[in-house]
mmCIF file of C-alpha atoms and ligand atoms in Angstrom:
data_model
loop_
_atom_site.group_PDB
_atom_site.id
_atom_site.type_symbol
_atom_site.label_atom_id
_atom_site.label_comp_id
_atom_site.label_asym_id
_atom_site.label_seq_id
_atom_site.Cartn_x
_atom_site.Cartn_y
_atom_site.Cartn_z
ATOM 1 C CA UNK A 25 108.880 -113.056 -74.782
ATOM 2 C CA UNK A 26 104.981 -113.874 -74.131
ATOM 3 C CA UNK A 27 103.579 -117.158 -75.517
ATOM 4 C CA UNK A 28 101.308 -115.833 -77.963
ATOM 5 C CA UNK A 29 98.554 -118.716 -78.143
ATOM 6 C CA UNK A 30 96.197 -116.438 -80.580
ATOM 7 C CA UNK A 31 96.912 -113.302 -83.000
ATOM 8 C CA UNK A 32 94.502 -111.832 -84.732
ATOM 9 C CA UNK A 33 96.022 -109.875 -87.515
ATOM 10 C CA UNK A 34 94.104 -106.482 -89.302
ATOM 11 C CA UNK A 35 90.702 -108.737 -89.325
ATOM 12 C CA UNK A 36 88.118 -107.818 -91.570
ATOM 13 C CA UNK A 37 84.553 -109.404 -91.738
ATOM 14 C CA UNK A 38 80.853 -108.160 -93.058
ATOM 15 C CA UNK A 39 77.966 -109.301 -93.517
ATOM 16 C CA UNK A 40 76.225 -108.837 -97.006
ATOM 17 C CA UNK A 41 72.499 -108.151 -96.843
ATOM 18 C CA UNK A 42 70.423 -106.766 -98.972
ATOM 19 C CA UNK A 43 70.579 -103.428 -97.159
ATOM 20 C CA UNK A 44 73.490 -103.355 -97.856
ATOM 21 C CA UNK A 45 77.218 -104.462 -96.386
ATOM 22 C CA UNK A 46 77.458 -104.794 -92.857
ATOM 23 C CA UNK A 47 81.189 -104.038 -92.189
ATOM 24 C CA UNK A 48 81.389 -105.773 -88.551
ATOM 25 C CA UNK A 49 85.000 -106.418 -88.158
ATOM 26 C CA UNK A 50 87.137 -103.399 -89.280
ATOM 27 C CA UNK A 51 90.837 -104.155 -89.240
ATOM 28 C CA UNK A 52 91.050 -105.645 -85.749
ATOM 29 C CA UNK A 53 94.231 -107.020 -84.558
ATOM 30 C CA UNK A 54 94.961 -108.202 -80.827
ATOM 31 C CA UNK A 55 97.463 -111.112 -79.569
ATOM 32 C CA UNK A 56 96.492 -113.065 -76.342
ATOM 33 C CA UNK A 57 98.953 -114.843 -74.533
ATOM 34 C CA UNK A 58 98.962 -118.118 -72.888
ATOM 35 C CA UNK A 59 96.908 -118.214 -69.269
ATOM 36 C CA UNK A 60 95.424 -114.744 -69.688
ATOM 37 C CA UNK A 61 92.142 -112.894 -70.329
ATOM 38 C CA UNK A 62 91.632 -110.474 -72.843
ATOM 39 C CA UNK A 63 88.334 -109.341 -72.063
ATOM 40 C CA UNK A 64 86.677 -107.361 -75.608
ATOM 41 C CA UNK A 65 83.940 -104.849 -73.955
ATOM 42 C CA UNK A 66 81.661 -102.360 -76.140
ATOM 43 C CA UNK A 67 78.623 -101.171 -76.747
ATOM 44 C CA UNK A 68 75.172 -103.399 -78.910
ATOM 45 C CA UNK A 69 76.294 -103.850 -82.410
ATOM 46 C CA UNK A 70 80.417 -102.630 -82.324
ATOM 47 C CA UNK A 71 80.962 -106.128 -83.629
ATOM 48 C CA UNK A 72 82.337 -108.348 -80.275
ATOM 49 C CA UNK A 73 80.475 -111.466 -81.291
ATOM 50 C CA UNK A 74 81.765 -111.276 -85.155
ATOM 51 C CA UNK A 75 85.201 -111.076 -83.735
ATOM 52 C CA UNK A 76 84.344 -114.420 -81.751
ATOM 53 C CA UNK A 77 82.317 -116.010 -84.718
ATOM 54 C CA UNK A 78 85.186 -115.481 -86.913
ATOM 55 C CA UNK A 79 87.503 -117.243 -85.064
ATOM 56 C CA UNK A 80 85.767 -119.899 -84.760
ATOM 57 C CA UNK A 81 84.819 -120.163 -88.430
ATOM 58 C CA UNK A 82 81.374 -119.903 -87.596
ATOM 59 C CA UNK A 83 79.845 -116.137 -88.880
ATOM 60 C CA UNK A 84 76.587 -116.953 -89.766
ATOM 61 C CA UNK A 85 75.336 -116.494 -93.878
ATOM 62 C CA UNK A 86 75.245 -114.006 -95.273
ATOM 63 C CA UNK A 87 78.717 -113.058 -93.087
ATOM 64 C CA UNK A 88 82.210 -113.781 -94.350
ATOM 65 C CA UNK A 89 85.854 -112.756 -93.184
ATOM 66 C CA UNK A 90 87.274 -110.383 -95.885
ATOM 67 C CA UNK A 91 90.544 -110.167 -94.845
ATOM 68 C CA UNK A 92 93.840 -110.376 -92.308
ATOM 69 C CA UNK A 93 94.675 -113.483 -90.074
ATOM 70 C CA UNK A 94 93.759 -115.284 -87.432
ATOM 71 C CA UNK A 95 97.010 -117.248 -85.922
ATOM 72 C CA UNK A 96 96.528 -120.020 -83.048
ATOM 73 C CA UNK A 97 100.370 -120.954 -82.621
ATOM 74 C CA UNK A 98 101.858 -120.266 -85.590
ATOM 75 C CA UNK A 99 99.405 -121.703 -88.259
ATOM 76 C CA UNK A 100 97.364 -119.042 -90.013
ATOM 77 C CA UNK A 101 93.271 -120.727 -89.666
ATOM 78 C CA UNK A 102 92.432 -118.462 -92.581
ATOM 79 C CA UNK A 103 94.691 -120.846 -94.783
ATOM 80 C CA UNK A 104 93.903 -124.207 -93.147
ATOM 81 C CA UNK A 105 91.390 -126.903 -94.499
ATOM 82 C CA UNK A 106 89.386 -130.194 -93.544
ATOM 83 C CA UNK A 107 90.151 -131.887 -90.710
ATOM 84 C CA UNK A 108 93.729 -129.783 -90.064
ATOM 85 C CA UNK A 109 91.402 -127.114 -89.049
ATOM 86 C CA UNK A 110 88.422 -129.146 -87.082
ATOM 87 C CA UNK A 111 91.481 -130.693 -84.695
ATOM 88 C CA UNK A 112 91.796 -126.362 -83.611
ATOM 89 C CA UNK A 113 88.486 -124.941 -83.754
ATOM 90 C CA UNK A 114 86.459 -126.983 -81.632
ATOM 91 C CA UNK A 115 89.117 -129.036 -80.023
ATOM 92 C CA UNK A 116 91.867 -125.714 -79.644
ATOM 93 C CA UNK A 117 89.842 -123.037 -79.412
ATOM 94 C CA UNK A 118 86.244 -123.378 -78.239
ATOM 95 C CA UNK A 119 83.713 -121.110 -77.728
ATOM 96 C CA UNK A 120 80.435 -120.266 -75.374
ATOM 97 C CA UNK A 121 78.030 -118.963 -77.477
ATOM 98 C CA UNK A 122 76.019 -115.540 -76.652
ATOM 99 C CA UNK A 123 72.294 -117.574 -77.088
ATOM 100 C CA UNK A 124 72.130 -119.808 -74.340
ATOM 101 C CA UNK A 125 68.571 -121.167 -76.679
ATOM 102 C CA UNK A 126 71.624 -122.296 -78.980
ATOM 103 C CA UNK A 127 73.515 -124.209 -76.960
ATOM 104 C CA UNK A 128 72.454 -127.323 -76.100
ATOM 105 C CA UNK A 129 69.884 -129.996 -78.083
ATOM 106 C CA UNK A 130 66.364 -130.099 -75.805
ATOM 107 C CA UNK A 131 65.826 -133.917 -76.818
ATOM 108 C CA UNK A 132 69.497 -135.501 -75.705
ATOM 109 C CA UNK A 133 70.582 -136.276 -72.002
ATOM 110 C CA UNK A 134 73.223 -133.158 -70.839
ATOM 111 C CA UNK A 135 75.343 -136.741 -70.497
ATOM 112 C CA UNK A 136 75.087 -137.300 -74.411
ATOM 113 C CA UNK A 137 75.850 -133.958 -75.210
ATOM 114 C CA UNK A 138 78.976 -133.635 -72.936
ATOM 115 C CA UNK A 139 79.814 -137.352 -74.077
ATOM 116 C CA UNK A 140 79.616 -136.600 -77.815
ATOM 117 C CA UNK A 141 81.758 -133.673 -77.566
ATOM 118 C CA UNK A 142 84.493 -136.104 -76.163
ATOM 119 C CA UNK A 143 84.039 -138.806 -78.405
ATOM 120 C CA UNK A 144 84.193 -136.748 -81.479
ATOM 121 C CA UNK A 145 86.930 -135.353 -81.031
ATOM 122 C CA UNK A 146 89.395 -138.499 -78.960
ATOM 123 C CA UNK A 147 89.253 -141.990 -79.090
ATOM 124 C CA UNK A 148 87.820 -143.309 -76.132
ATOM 125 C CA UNK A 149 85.309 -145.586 -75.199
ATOM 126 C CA UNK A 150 81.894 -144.973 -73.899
ATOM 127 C CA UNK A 151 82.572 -145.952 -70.299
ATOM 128 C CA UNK A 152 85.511 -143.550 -70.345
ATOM 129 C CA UNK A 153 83.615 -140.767 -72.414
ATOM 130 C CA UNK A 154 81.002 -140.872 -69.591
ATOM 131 C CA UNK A 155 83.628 -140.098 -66.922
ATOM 132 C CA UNK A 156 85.133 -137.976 -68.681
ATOM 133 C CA UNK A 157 81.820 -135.886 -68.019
ATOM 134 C CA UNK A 158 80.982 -136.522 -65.070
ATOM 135 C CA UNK A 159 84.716 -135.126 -63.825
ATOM 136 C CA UNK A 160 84.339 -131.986 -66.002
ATOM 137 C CA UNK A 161 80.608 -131.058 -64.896
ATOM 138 C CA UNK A 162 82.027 -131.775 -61.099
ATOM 139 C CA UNK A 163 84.753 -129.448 -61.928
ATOM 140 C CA UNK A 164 82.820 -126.724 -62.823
ATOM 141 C CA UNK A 165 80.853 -126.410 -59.197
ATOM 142 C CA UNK A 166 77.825 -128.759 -60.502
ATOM 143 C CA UNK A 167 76.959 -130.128 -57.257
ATOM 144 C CA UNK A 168 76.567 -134.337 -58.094
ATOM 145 C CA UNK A 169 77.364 -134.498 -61.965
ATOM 146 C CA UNK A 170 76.733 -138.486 -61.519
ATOM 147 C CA UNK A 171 72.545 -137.204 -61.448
ATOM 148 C CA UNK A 172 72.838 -133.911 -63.575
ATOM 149 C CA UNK A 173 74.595 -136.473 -66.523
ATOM 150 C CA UNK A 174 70.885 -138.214 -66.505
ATOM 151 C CA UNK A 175 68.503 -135.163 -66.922
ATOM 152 C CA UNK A 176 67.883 -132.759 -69.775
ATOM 153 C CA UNK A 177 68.129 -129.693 -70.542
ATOM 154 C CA UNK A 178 64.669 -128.546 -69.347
ATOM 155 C CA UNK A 179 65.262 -129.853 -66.035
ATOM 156 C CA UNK A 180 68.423 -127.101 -65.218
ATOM 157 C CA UNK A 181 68.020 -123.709 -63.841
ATOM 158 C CA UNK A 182 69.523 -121.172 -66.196
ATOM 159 C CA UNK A 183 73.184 -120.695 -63.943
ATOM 160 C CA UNK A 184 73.572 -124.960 -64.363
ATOM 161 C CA UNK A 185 72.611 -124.785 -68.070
ATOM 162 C CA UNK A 186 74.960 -122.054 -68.431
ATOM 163 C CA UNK A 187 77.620 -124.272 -66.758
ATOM 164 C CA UNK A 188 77.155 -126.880 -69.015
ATOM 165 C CA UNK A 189 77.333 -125.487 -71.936
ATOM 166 C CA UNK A 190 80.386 -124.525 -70.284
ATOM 167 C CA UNK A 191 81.737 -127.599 -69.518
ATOM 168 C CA UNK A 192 80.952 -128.885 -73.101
ATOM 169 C CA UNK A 193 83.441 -126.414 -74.056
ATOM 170 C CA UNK A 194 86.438 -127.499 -72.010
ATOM 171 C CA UNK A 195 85.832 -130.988 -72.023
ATOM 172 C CA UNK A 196 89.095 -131.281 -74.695
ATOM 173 C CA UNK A 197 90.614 -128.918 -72.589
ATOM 174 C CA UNK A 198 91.048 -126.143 -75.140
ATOM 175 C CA UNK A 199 93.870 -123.906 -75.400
ATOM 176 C CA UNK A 200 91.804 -121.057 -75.700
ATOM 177 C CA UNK A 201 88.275 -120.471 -74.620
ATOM 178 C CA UNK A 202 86.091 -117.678 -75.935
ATOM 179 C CA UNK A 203 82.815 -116.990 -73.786
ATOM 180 C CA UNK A 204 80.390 -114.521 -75.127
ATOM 181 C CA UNK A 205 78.526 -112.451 -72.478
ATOM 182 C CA UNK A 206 78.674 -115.689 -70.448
ATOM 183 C CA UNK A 207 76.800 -114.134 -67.239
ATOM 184 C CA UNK A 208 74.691 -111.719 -68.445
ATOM 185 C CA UNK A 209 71.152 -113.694 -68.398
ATOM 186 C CA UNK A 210 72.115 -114.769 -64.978
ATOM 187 C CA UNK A 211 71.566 -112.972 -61.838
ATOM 188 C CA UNK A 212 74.761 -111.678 -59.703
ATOM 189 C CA UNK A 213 75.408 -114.542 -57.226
ATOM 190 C CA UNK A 214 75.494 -117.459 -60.096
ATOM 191 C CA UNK A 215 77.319 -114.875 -62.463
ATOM 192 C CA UNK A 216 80.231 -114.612 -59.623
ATOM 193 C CA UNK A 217 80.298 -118.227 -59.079
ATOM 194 C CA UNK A 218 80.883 -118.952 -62.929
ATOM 195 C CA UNK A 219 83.086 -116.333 -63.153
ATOM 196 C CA UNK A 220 85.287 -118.157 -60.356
ATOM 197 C CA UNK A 221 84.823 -121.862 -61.857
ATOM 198 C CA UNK A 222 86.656 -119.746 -64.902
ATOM 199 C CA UNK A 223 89.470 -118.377 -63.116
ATOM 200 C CA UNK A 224 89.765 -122.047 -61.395
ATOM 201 C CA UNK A 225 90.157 -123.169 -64.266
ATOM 202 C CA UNK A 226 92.457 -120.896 -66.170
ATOM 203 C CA UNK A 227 94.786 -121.244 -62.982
ATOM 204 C CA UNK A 228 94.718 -125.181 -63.362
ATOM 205 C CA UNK A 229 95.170 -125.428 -67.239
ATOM 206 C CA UNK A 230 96.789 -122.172 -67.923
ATOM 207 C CA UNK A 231 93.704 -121.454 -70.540
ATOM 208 C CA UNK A 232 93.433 -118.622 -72.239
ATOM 209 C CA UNK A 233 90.213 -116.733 -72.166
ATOM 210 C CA UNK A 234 88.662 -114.543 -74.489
ATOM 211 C CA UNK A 235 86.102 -113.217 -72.188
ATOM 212 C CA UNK A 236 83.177 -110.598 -74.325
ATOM 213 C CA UNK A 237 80.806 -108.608 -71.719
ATOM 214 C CA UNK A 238 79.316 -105.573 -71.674
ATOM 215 C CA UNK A 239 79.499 -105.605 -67.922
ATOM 216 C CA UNK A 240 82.669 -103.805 -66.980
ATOM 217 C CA UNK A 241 82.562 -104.807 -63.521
ATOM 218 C CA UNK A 242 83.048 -108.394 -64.825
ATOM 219 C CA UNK A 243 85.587 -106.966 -66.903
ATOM 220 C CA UNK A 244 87.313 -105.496 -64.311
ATOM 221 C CA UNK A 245 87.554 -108.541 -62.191
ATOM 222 C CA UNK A 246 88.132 -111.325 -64.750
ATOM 223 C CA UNK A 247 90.403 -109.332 -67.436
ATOM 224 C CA UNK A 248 94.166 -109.070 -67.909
ATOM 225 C CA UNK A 249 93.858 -107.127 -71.099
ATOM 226 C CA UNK A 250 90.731 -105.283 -72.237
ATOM 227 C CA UNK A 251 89.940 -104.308 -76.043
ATOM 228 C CA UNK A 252 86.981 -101.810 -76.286
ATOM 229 C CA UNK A 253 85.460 -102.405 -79.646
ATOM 230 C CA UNK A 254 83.454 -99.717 -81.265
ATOM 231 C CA UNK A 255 81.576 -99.553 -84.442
ATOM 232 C CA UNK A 256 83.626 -102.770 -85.585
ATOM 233 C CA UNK A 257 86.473 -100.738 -84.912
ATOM 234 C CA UNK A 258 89.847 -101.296 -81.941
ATOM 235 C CA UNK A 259 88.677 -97.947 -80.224
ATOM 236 C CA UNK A 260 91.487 -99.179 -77.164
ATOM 237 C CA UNK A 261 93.635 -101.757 -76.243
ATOM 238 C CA UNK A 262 95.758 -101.919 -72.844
ATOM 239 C CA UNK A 263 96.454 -104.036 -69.949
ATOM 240 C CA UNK A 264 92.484 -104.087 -67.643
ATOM 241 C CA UNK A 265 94.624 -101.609 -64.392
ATOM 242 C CA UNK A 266 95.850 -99.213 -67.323
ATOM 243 C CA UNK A 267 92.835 -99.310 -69.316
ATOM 244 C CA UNK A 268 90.594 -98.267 -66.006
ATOM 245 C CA UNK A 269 93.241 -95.942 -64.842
ATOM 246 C CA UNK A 270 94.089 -93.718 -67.617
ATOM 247 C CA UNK A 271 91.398 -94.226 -70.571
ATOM 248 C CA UNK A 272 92.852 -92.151 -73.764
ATOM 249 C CA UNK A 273 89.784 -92.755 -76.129
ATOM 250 C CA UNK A 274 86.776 -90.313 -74.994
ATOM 251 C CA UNK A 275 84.757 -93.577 -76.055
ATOM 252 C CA UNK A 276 86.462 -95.194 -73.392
ATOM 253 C CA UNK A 277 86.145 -92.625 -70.868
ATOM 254 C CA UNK A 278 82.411 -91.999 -71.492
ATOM 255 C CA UNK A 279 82.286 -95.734 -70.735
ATOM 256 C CA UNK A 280 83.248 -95.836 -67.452
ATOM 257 C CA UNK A 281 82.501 -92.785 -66.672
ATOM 258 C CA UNK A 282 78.849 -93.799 -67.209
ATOM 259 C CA UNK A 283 79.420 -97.040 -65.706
ATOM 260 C CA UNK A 284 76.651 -97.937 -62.996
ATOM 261 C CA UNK A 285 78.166 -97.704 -59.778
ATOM 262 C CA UNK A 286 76.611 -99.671 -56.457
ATOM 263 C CA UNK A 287 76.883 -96.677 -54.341
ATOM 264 C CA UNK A 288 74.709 -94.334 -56.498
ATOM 265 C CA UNK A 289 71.096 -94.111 -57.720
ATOM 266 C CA UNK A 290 71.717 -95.250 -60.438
ATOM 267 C CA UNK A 291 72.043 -98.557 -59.687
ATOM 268 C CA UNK A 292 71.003 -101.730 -61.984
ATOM 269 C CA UNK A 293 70.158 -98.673 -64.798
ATOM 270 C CA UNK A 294 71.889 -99.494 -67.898
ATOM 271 C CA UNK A 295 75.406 -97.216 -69.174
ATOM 272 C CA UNK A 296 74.122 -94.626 -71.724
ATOM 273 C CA UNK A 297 75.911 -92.522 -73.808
ATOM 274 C CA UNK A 298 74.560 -89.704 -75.543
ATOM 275 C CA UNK A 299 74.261 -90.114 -79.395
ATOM 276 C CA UNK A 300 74.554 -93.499 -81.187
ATOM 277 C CA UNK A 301 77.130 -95.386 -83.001
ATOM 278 C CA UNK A 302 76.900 -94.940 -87.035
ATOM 279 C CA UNK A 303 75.541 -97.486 -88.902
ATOM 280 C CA UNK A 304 78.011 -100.253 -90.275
ATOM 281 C CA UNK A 305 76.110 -99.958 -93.651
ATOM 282 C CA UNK A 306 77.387 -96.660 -94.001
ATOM 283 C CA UNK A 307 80.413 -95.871 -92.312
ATOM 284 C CA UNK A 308 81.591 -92.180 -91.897
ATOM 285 C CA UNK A 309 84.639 -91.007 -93.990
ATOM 286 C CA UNK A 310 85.536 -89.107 -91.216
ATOM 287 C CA UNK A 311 86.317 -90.456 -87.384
ATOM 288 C CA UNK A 312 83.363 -93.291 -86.834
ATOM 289 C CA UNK A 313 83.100 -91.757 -83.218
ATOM 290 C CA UNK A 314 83.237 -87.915 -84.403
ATOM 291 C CA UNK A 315 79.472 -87.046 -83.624
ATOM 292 C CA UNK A 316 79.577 -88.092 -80.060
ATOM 293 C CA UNK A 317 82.970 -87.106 -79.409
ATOM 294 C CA UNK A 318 83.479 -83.693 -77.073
ATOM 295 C CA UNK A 319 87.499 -83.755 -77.887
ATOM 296 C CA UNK A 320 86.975 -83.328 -81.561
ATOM 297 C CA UNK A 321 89.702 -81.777 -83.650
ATOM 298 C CA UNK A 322 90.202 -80.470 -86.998
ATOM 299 C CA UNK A 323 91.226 -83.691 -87.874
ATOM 300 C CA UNK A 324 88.809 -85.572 -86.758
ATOM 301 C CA UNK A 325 86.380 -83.966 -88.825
ATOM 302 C CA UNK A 326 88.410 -84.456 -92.300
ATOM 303 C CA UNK A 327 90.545 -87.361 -91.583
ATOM 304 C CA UNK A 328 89.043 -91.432 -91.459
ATOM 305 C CA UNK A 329 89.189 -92.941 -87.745
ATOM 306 C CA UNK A 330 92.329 -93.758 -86.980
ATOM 307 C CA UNK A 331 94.532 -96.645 -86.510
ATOM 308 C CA UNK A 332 95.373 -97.497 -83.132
ATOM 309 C CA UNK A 333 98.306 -94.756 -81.891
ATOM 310 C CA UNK A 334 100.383 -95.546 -78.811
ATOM 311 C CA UNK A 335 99.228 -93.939 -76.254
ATOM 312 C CA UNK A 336 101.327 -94.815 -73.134
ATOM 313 C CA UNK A 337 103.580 -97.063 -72.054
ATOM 314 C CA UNK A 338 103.589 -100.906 -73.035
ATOM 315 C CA UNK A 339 101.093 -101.824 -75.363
ATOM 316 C CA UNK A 340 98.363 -99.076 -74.415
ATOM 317 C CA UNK A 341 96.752 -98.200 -77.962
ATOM 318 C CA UNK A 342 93.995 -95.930 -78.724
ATOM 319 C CA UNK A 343 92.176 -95.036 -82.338
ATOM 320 C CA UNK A 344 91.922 -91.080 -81.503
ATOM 321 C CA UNK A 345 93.901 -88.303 -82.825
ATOM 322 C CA UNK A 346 93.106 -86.483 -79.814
ATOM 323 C CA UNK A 347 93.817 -88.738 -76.390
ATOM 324 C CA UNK A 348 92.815 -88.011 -73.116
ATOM 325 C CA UNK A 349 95.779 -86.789 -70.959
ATOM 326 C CA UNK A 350 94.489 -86.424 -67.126
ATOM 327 C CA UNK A 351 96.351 -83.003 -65.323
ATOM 328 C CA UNK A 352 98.395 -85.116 -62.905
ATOM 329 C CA UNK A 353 100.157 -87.365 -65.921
ATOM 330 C CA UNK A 354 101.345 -83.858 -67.469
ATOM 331 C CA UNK A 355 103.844 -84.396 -70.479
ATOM 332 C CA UNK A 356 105.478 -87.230 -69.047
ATOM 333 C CA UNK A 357 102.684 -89.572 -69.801
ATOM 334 C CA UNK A 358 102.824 -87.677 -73.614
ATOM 335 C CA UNK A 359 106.371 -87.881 -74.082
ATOM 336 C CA UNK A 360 106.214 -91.965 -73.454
ATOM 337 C CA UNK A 361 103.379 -92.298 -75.939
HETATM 338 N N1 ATP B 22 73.487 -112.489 -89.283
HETATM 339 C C1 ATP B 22 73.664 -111.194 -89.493
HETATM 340 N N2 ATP B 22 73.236 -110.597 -90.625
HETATM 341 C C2 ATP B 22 73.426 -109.274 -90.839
HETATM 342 N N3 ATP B 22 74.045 -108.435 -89.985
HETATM 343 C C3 ATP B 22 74.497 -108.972 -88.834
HETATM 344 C C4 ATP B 22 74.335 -110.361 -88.525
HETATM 345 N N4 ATP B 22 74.886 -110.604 -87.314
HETATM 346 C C5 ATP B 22 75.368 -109.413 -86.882
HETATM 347 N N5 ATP B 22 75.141 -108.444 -87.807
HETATM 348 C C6 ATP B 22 75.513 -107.018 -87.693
HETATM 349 O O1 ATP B 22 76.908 -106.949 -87.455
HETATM 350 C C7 ATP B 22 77.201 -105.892 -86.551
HETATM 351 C C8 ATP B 22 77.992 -106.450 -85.381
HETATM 352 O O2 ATP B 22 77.159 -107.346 -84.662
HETATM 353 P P1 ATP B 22 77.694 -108.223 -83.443
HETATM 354 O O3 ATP B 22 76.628 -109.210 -83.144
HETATM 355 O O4 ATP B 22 79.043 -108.738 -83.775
HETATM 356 O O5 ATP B 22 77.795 -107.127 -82.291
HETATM 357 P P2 ATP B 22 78.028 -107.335 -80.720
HETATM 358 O O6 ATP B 22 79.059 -106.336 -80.328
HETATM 359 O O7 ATP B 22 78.278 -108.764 -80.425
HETATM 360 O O8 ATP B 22 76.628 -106.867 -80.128
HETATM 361 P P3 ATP B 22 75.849 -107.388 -78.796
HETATM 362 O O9 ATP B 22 76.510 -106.697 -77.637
HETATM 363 O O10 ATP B 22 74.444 -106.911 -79.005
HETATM 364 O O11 ATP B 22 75.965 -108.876 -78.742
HETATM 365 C C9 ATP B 22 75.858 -105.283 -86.144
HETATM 366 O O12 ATP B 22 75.659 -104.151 -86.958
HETATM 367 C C10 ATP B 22 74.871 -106.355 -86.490
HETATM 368 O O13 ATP B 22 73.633 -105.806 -86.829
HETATM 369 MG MG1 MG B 23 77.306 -110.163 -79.320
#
C-alpha cells in the first residue's frame, strides 16, 4: 500500500459574485503519495489554483469550499479548527503562491521574512531562527545566503526572489509542498535550476509536491502523476509516462498534441486549441467539453460530463464517454479498462 500523505475527496468550491456563481472546483478527487509529484496541468481558468487555495484554506472572498474532503494523513482539514489546523496548513502543507507581487513584504529584510516563518511556527531562538535561514536559502542554490539574509526584496533578480519565496515555504520542512506555476515568469535556464533545487529536495526529505504548470514540458520532467483539470472539472488522471503515452480524453490529446515542440516553427508560440472552455457561471447540462470535442457521441450531447471512467490499467481515469483508443493498443487496452 502507498502512503497517502493528501486525499482530496469529490471537492467542490465556487466563488459567488454578483455575476453569478463561479463553480471552480467540480467534484475533484486525487490522492498523492508520500515523495511524489502530482503535477495538475490545464488550460487559464479550469480551476488549478482553487484546487491549491482550497487546500490551503486560503480561497479568496467571495470563494468558499462547498463540499467533499480534503485529508492530510488521516484528519479531514474540512472538520478541523484553531490552532489543530494552523500546526498543518502552513507548517504541513505549504504552498508557493502563483503572484510572485504576493509573496514576500517589500519593507522587511528576506532574513526577517524567512526568520518569522520559523519562529512562528517552532520555538527557537533568534540566533537559531537566523541559521535556520541561512541553511535553507543555501540549500536551495542561493549562492552566499549569509549576504542575501541582509537585503530586500527589491535587491533580487526575479529567479532568487522566486527561490525565496521558496525557501520560506520549506523552512518547517513541510510534508507536502504545493507550487503554483512556480517557473513560469522566469526564463528557461533559472526555471531548470529551480526545478532541480525541487527534485533535490524531494529526494532528501521525501516531500511531496503538488506541482500546477501549464508548461507540459515541466510537467513532463518534474511529474509522477499528472491531473489535467478542465473547466473545474478531473478531465484525466494517470501516472506522467501513461498520461503522455496513451491520452484517452480528446482534451488531453489536443493538449499535447498542440504542445510547442523545440524542433518546429512553432517554437515559444503558446498551445491553442480551437474553441473555448464554457463559462463556470453557466455550466453546460451536457459534456462541459462537448463543443470542442471531435469524438462526440450521442451521449455526449444528452448526458452531463462524466465522472472519471477507468480507462486503462492502474489508476488511468478519464471524464469521456468516448476515450481515445490508438490502432496499435486494439481491444486489449479496452478490455483492461
Ligand atoms: N477571486 C475570484 N472571484 C471570482 N472568480 C474567481 C476568483 N478567482 C478565480 N475565479 C474564477 O474561478 C475559475 C478558476 O480560476 P483559477 O484561478 O482557479 O484557474 P487556474 O486554472 O488557476 O487559471 P490560471 O492558469 O490562469 O492560473 C475561473 O473562472 C476564475 O475566473
Ligand atoms: Mg492559477
Amino acid at each position: 500500500m502507498q502512503d497517502i500523505i493528501l486525499r482530496v475527496e469529490d471537492l467542490q468550491a465556487q466563488f459567488d459574485t454578483t455575476d453569478g456563481v463561479v463553480k471552480a472546483v467540480n467534484h475533484v478527487s486525487f490522492d498523492v503519495p508520500r515523495g511524489t509529484t502530482l503535477a495538475i496541468t490545464g488550460e487559464s481558468g479550469s480551476g488549478k489554483s482553487s484546487v491549491a487555495l482550497a487546500i490551503m484554506g486560503l480561497l479568496p472572498y467571495p470563494g468558499r469550499v462547498t463540499g467533499g474532503k480534503i485529508y492530510f494523513r488521516d484528519r479531514d482539514l474540512l472538520t478541523l479548527k484553531g490552532e489543530e489546523l494552523r500546526k498543518i496548513r502552513g507548517r504541513e502543507i505549504a504552498i508557493v503562491f502563483q503572484d510572485p507581487s504576493t509573496g514576500l513584504n517589500p519593507v522587511l529584510s528576506i532574513g526577517d521574512q524567512v526568520e518569522e516563518v520559523i519562529r512562528t511556527h517552532q520555538r527557537v531562538s533568534r540566533r537559531e531562527a537566523k541559521a535556520m535561514s541561512i541553511d535553507v536559502l543555501g540549500q536551495l542554490g542561493l549562492p552566499d545566503p549569509e549576504e542575501i539574509v541582509r537585503r530586500y526584496p527589491f535587491q533580487l533578480s526575479g529567479g532568487m526572489a522566486q527561490r525565496v519565496m521558496i525557501a520560506i515555504a520549506t523552512a518547517l520542512n513541510p510534508s507536502v509542498l504545493i507550487l503554483d506555476e512556480p517557473t513560469s515568469a522566469l526564463d528557461v535556464t533559472v526555471q531548470a535550476a529551480i526545478l532541480e533545487d525541487m527534485a533535490r529536495l524531494q529526494e532528501r526529505h521525501g516531500t511531496s509536491i503538488i506541482l500546477i504548470s501549464h508548461d507540459l514540458g515541466v510537467v513532463a520532467q518534474m511529474a509522477d502523476n499528472v491531473a489535467v483539470m478542465y473547466a473545474g472539472h478531473l478531465a484525466e488522471y494517470a501516472d506522467a509516462a501513461t498520461l503522455f503515452r496513451s491520452p484517452r480524453h480528446p482534451y488531453t490529446a489536443s493538449l499535447l498534441a498542440s504542445r510547442p515542440r523545440p524542433d518546429q516553427e512553432s517554437r515559444g508560440r503558446l498551445a491553442v486549441i480551437e474553441g473555448a472552455p464554457p463559462s463556470l457561471v453557466d455550466l453546460p447540462d451536457e459534456c462541459a467539453f462537448l463543443p470542442r470535442c471531435h469524438k462526440a457521441t450521442s451521449e455526449c450531447r444528452t448526458e452531463p460530463t462524466p465522472s472519471l471512467l477507468p480507462v486503462g490499467p492502474a489508476a488511468h481515469v478519464a471524464a469521456c464517454y468516448n476515450p481515445m483508443y490508438r490502432a496499435d493498443e486494439g481491444s486489449a487496452a479496452r478490455r483492461s479498462a
